[in-house]
Tab-separated table of C-alpha atoms and ligand atoms in Angstrom:
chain	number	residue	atom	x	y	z
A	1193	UNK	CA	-20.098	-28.275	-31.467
A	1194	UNK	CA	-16.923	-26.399	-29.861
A	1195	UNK	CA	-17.615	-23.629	-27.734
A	1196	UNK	CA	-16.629	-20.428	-29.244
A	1197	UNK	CA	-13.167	-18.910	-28.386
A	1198	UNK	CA	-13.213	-16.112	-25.573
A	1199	UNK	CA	-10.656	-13.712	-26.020
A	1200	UNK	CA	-8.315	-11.889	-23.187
A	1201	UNK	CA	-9.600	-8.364	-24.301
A	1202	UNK	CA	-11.706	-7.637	-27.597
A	1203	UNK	CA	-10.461	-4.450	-29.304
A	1204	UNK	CA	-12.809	-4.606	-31.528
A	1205	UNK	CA	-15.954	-4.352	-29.818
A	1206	UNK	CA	-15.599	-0.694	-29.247
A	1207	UNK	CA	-14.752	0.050	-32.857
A	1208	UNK	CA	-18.083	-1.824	-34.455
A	1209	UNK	CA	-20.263	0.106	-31.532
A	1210	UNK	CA	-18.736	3.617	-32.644
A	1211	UNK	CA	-18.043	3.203	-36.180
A	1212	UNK	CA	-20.232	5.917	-37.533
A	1213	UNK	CA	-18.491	8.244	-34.851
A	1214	UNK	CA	-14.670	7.032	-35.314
A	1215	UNK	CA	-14.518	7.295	-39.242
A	1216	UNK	CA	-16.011	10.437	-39.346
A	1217	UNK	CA	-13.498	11.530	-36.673
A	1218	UNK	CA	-10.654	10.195	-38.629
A	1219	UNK	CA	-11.771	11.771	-41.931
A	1220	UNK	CA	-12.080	14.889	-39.988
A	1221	UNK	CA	-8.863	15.527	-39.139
A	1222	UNK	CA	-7.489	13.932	-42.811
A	1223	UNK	CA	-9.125	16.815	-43.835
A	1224	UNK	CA	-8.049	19.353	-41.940
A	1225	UNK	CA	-3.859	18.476	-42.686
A	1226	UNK	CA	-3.334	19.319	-39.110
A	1227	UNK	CA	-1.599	15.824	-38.056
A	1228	UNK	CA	0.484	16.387	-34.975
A	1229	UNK	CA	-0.861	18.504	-31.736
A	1230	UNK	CA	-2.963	21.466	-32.783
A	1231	UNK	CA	-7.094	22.297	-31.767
A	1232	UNK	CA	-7.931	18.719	-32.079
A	1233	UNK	CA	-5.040	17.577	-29.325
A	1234	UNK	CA	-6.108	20.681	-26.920
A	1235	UNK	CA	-9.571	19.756	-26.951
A	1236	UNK	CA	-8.876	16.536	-26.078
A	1237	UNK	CA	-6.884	17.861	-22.972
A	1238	UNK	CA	-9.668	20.017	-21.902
A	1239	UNK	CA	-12.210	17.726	-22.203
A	1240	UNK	CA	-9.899	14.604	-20.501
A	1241	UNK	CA	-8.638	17.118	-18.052
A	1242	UNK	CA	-12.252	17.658	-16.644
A	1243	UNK	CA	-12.449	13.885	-16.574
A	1244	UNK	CA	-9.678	13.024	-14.452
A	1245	UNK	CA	-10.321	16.125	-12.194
A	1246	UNK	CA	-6.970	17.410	-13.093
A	1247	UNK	CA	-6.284	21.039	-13.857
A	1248	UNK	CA	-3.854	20.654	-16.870
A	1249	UNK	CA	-3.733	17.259	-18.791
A	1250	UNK	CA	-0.692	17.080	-22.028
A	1251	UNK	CA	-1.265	14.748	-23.907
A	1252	UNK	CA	1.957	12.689	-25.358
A	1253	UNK	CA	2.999	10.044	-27.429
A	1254	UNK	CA	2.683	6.703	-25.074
A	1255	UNK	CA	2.210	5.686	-21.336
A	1256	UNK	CA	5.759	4.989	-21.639
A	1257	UNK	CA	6.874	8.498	-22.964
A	1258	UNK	CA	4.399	10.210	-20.569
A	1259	UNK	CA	6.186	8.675	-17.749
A	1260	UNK	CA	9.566	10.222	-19.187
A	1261	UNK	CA	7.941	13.315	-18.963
A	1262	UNK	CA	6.382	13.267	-15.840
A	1263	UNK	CA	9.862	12.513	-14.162
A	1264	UNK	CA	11.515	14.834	-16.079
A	1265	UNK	CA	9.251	17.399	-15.454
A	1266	UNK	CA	10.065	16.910	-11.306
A	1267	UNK	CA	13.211	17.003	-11.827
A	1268	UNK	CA	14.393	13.213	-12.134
A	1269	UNK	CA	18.239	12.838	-13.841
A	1270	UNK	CA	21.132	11.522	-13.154
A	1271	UNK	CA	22.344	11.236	-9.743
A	1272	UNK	CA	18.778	10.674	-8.489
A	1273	UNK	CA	17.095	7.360	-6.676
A	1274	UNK	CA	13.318	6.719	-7.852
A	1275	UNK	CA	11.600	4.007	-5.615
A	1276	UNK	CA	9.250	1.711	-8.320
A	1277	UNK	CA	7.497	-1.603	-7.525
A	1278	UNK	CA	9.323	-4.525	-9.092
A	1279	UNK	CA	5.676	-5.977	-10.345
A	1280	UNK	CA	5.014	-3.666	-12.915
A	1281	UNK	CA	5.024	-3.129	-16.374
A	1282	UNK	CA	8.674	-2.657	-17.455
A	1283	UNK	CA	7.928	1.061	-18.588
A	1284	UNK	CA	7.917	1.952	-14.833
A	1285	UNK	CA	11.200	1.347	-13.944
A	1286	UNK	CA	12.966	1.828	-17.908
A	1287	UNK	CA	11.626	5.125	-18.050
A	1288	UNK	CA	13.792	6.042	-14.334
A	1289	UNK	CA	16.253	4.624	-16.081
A	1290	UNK	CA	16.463	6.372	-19.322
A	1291	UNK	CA	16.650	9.176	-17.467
A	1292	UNK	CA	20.040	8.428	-15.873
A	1293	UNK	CA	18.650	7.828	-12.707
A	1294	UNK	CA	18.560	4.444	-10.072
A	1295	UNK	CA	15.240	2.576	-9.852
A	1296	UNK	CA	15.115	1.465	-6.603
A	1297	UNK	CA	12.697	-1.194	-5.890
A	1298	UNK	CA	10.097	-2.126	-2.642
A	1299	UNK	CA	8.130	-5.003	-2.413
A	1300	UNK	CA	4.169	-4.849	-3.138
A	1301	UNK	CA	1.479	-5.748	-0.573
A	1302	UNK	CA	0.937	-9.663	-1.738
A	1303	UNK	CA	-3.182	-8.892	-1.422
A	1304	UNK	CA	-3.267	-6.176	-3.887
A	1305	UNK	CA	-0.094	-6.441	-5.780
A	1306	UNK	CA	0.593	-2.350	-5.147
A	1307	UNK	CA	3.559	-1.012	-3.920
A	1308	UNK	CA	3.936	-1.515	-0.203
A	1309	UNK	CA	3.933	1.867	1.552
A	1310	UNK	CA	6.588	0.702	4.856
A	1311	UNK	CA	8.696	-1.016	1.944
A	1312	UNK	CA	8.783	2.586	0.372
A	1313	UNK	CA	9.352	4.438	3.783
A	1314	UNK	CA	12.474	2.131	4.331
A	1315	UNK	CA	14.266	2.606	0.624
A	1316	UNK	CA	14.082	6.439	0.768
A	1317	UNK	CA	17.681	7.886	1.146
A	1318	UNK	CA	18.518	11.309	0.830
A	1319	UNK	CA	18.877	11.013	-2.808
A	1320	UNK	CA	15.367	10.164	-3.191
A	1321	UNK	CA	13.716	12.483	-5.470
A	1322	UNK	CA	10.468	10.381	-6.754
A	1323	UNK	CA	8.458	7.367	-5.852
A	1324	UNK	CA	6.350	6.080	-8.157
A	1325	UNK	CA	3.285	3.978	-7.220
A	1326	UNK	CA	1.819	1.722	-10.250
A	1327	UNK	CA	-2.067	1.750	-9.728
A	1328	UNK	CA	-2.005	-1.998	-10.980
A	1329	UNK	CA	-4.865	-3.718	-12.825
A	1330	UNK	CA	-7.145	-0.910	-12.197
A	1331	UNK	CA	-6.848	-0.303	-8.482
A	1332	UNK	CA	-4.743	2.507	-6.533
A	1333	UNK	CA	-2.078	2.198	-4.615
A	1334	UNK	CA	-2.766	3.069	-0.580
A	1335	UNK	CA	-1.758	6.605	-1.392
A	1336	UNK	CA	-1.937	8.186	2.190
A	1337	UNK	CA	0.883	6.605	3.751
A	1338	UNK	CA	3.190	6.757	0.665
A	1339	UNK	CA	2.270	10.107	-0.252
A	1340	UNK	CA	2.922	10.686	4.305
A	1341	UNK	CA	6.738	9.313	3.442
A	1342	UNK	CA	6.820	11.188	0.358
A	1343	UNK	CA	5.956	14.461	1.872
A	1344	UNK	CA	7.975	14.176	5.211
A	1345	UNK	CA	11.238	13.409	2.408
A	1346	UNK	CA	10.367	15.883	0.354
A	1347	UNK	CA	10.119	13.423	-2.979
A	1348	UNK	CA	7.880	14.324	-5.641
A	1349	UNK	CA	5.109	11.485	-5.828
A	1350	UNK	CA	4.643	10.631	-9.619
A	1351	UNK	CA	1.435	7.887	-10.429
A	1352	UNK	CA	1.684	5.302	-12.780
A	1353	UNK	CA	-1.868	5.273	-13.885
A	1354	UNK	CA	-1.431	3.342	-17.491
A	1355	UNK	CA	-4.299	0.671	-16.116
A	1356	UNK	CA	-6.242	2.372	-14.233
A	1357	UNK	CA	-8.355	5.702	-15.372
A	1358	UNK	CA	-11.197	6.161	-13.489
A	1359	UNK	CA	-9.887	4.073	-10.627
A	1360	UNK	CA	-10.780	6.075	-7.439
A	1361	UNK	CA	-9.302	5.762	-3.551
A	1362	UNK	CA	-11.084	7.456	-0.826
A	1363	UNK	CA	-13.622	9.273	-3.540
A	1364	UNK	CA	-11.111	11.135	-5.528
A	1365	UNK	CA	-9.705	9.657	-8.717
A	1366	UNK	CA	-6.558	8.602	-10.255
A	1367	UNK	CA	-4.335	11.421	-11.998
A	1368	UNK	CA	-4.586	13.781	-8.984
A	1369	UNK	CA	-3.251	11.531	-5.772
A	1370	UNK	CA	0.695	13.133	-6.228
A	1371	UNK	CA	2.492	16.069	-8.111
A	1372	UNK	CA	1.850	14.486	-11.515
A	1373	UNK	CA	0.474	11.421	-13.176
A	1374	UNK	CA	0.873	8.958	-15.955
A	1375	UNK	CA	-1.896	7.871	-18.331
A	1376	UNK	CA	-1.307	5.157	-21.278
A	1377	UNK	CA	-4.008	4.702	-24.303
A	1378	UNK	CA	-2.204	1.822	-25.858
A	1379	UNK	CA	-5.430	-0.091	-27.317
A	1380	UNK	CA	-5.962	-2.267	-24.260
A	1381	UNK	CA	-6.323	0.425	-21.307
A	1382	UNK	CA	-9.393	1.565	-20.291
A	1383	UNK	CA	-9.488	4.188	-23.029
A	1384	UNK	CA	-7.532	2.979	-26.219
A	1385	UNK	CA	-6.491	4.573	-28.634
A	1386	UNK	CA	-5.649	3.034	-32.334
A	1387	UNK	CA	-2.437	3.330	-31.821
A	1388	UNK	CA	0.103	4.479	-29.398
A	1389	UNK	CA	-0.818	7.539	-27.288
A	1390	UNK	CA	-0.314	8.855	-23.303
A	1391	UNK	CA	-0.814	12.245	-21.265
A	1392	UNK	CA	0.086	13.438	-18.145
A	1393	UNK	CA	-1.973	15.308	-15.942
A	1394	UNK	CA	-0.666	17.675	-12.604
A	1395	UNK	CA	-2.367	20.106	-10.902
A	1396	UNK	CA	0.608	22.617	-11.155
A	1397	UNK	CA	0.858	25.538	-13.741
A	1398	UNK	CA	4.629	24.740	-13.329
A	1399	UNK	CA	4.935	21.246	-14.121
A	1400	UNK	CA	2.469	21.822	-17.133
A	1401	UNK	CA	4.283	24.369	-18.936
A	1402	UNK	CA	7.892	22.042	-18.269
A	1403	UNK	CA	6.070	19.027	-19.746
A	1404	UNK	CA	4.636	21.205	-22.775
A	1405	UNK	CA	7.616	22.161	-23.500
A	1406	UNK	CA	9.448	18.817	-22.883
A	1407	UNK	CA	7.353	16.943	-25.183
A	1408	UNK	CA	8.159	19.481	-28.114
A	1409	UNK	CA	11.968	18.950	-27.874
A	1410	UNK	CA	12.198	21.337	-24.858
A	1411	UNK	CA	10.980	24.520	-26.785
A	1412	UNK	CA	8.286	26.786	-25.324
A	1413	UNK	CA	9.107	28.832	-28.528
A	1414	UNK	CA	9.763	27.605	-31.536
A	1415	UNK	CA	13.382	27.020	-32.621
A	1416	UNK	CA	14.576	27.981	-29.084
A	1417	UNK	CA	15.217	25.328	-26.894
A	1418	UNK	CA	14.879	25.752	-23.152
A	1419	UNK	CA	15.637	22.214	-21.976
A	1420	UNK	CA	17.084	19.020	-23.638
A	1421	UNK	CA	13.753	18.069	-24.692
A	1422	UNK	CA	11.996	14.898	-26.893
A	1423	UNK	CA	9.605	14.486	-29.543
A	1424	UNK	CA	7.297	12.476	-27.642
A	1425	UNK	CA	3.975	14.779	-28.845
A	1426	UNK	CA	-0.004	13.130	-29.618
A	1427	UNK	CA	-1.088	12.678	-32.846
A	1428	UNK	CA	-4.243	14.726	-33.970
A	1429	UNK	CA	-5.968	11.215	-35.252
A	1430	UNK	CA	-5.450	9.730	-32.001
A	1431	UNK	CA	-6.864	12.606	-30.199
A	1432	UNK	CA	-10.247	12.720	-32.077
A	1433	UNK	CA	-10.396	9.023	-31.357
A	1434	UNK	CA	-10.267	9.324	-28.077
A	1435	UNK	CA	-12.189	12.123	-27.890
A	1436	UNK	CA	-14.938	9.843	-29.764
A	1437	UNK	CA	-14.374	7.306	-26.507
A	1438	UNK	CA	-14.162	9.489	-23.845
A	1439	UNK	CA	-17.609	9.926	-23.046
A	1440	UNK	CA	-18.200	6.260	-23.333
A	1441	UNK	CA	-15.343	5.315	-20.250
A	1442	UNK	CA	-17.272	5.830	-17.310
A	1443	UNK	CA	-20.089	3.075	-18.736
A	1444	UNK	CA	-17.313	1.012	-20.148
A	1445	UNK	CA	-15.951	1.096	-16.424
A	1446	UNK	CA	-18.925	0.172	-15.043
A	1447	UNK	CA	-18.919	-2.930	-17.289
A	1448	UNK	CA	-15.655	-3.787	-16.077
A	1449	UNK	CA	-16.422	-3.905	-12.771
A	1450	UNK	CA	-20.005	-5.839	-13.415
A	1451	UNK	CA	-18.235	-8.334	-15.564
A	1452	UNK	CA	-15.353	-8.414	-12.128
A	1453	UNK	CA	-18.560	-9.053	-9.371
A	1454	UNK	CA	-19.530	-11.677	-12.076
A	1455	UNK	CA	-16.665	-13.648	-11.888
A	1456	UNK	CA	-16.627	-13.227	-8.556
A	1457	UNK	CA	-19.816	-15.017	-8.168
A	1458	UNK	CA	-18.890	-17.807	-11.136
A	1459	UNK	CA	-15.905	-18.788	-8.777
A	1460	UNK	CA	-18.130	-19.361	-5.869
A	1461	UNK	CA	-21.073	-21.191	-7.666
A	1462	UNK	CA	-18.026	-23.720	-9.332
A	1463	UNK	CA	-16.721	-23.796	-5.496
A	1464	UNK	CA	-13.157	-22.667	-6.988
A	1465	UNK	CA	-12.194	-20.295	-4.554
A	1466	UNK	CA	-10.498	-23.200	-2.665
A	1467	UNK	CA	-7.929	-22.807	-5.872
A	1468	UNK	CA	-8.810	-19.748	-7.636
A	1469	UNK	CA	-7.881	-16.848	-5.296
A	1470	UNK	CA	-10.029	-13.509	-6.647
A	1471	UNK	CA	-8.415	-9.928	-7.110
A	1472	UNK	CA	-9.001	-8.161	-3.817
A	1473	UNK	CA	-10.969	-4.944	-4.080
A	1474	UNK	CA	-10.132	-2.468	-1.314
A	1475	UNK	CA	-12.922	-0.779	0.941
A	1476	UNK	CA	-11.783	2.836	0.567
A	1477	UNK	CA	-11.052	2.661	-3.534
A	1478	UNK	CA	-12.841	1.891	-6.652
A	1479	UNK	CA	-11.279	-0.992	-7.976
A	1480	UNK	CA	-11.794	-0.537	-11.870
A	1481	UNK	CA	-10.543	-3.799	-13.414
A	1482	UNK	CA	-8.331	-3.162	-16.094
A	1483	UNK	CA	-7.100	-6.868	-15.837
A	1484	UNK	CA	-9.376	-9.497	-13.567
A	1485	UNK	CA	-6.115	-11.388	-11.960
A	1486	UNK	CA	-6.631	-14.407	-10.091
A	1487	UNK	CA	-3.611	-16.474	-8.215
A	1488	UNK	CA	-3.462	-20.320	-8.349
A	1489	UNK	CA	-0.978	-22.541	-6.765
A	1490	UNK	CA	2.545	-21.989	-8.344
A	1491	UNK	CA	2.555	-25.508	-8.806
A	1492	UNK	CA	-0.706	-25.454	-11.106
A	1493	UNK	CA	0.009	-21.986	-12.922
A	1494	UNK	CA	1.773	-22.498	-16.513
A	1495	UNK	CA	-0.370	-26.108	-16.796
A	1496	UNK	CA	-4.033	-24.218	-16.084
A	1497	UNK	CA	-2.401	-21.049	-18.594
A	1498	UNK	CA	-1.860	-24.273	-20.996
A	1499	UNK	CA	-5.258	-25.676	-20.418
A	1500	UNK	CA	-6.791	-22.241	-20.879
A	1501	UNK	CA	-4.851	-21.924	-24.639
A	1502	UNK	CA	-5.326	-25.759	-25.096
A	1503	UNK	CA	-9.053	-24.665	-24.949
A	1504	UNK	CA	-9.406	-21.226	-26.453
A	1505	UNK	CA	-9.644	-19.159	-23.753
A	1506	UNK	CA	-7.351	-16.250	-23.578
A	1507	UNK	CA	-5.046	-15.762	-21.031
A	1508	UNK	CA	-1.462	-13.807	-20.127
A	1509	UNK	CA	0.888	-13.928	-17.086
A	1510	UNK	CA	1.149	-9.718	-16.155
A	1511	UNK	CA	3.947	-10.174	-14.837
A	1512	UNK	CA	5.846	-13.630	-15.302
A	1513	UNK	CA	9.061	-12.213	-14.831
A	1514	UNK	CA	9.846	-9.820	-11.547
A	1515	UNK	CA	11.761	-6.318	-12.647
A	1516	UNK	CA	14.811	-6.540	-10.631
A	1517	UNK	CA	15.612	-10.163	-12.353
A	1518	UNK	CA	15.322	-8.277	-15.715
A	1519	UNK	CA	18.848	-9.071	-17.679
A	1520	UNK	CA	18.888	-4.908	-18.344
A	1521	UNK	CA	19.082	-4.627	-14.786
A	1522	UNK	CA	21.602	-6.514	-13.457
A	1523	UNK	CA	24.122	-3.372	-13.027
A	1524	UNK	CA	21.631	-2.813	-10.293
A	1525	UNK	CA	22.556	-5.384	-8.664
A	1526	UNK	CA	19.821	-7.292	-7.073
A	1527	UNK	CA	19.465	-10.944	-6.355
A	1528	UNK	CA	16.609	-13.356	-6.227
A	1529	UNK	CA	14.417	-13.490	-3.212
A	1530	UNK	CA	15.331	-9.481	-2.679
A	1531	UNK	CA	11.613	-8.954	-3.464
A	1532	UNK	CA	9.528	-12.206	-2.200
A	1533	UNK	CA	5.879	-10.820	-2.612
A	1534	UNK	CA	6.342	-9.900	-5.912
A	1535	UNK	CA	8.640	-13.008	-6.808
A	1536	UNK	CA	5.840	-14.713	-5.705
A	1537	UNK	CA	3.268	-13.123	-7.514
A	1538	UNK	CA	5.071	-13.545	-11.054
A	1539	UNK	CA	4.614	-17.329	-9.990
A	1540	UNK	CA	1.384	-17.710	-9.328
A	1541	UNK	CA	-0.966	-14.851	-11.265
A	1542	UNK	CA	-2.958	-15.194	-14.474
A	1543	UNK	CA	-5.046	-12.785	-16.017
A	1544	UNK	CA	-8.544	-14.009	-16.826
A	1545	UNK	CA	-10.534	-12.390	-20.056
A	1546	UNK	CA	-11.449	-8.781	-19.554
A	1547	UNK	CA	-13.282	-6.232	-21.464
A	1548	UNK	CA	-16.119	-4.512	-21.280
A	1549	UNK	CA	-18.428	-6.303	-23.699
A	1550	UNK	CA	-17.720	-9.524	-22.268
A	1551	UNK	CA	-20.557	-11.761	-21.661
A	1552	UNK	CA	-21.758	-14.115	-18.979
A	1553	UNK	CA	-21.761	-17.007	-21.321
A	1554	UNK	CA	-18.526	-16.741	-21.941
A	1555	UNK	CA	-16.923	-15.739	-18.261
A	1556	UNK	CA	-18.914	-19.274	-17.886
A	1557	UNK	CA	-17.117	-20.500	-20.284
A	1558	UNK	CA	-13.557	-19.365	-18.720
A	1559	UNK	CA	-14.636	-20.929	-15.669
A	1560	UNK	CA	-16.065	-24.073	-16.932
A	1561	UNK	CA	-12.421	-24.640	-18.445
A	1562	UNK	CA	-10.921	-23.572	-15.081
A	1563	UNK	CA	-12.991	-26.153	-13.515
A	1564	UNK	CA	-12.405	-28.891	-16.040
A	1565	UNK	CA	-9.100	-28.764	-15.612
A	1566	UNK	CA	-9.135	-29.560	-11.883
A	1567	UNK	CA	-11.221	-32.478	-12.774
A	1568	UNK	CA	-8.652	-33.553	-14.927
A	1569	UNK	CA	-5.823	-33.256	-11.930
A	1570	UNK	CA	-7.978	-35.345	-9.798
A	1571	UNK	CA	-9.017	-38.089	-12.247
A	1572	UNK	CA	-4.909	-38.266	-12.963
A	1573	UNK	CA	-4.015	-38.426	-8.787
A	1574	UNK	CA	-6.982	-40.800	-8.649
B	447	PLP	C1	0.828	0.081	-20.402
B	447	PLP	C2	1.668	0.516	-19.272
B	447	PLP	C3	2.690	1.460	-19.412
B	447	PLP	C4	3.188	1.952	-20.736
B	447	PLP	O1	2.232	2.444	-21.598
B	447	PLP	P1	2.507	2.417	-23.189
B	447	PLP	O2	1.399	3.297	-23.701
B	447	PLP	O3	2.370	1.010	-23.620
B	447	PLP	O4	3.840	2.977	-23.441
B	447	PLP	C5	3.345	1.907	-18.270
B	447	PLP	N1	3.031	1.430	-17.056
B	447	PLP	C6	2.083	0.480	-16.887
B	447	PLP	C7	1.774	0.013	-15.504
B	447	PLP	C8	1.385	-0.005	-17.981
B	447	PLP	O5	0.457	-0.955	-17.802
């Protein structure tokens, strides 16, 4: 008999646990006609406002749009540097971009894959007006000593927190840690939506109304248009099914990170930690595991991804391909070896399944695979 397939994240799951609870949240707004913002969309903000600890969450159309907003709403445009890890997402550094600003890159620490806060203090020039640290995989960034720079510059700190609500450092969560943050629901975060969605949270009155207005085409009144605004608003269905998961995050999290302690353990009872180098999960911050990424040699990487295919397993390279080699950003540029940690890392990472209804059988079964194909190395040196 073959071992059943284990897949990198199952979307699923959450829908067959909530069904009862998602339909009728669905058919509630299909019958109300109200698609697009409205009571459903401000409860929603409320009620995910009080969960991230911010005092005004919007909530927008994708991570991707929310991080559009967020740097508009600082003040990011043309003229302007915003320092962005290269080992990111590519939303992190397009949405500078789009905005008519620089991305500006700085390495990442090579243990935890964040941004690393002395590359950040040496990139700031005086047209720095935003640094933007990527909470990757579901841990923050060392905040202190970037948000330190960022304050003694006077450069607006803006979080990329797609991966990682809920993730904490030094108690207090994700979503409050600069001026404004970043959220994506895209299906696979740590609350999905069933479809594209995003907010932005900030504790400033200011920055709220700007991105409130931003988001409906730069009008705080209808027809009149303050700023050069988007359509970048949240759907009503998306908000009552997230609304539906919200409650359920904080136990979904706490699967995560049993399902990341259990790995942890299934690599040291298969002795693979020799090969198999675990996610490091800082002291001061609560690492929520978005993605479980483990490093191999870069010399054993794209055969082991192969392996893990070959055998069912799912598996993806976040990231194989460092930002500041992306073809759209040549203009800026920048050469190989600019960035070595995070060339590096796009060499030698892999994520491993990770949901929250994954099982031990079947993290055994990732790591079985893992381990047969050493075996099979060894046999073919032998
Ligand atoms: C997912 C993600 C985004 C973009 O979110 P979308 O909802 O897909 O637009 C931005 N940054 C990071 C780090 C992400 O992982």
């Amino acid at each position: 008999m073959t071992p059943a397939p284990v897949p990198l994240c199952d979307i699923q799951a959450q829908y067959k646990a909530l069904q009862p609870e998602l339909d009728a949240a669905v058919l509630r707004v299909l019958g109300t006609g109200q698609a697009i913002l409205g009571p459903e969309v401000e409860a929603f903000e409320k009620e995910a406002a009080a969960a991230t600890g911010a005092a005004f969450a919007v909530g927008c159309s994708s991570g991707t749009d929310a991080l559009i907003l967020a740097l508009h709403a600082v003040g990011v445009g043309p003229g302007d540097e915003v320092i962005v890890p290269p080992f990111t997402f590519f939303a992190t550094a397009s949405a500078v971009a789009r905005l008519g600003a620089k991305p500006v890159f700085a390495d990442i620490d090579p243990v935890t894959y964040n941004l690393d806060p002395s590359q950040v203090a040496a990139r700031i020039t005086d047209k720095t007006r935003a640094v933007v640290p990527v909470h990757l995989f579901g841990q923050c960034c060392d905040m202190d000593p970037i948000r330190r720079v960022a304050a003694d510059n006077r450069v607006y700190v803006v979080e990329d927190a797609a991966q990682s609500m809920g993730a904490e450092y030094k108690g207090v969560t994700c979503g409050t840690l600069g001026e404004v943050a970043a959220f994506s629901f895209y299906p696979t975060k740590n609350l999905g939506a069933v479809g594209d969605a995003g907010m932005v949270t900030t504790n400033s009155p200011e920055i709220a109304a700007r991105l409130k207005a931003l988001r409906v085409h730069g009008s705080e009144v209808k027809y009149y248009h303050k700023y050069l605004g988007y359509n970048m608003r949240l759907d009503a269905v998306q908000a009552a099914v997230l609304r539906v998961k919200l409650p359920h995050v904080p136990r979904w999290l706490a699967a995560r990170e049993e399902a990341a302690k259990r790995y942890d353990a299934l690599i040291e009872s298969h002795q693979l930690h020799g090969f198999l180098r675990r996610p490091a999960a800082r002291a001061d911050r609560r690492h929520v595991f978005n993605q479980y990424v483990v490093r191999v040699p870069a010399a054993h990487r794209d055969a082991l991804v192969q392996h893990l295919k070959d055998n069912k397993v799912g598996v993806e390279i976040y990231y194989p391909l460092s930002l500041h080699q992306q073809e759209c950003f040549a203009y800026l540029g920048y050469r190989a070896g600019d960035f070595p940690a995070a060339e590096a890392a796009t060499r030698e990472v892999l994520a491993l399944p990770m949901f929250p209804e994954i099982t031990e059988a079947q993290q055994s079964r990732v790591l079985d695979v893992v381990a047969g194909y050493l075996r099979g190395r060894l046999r073919a040196a032998a």
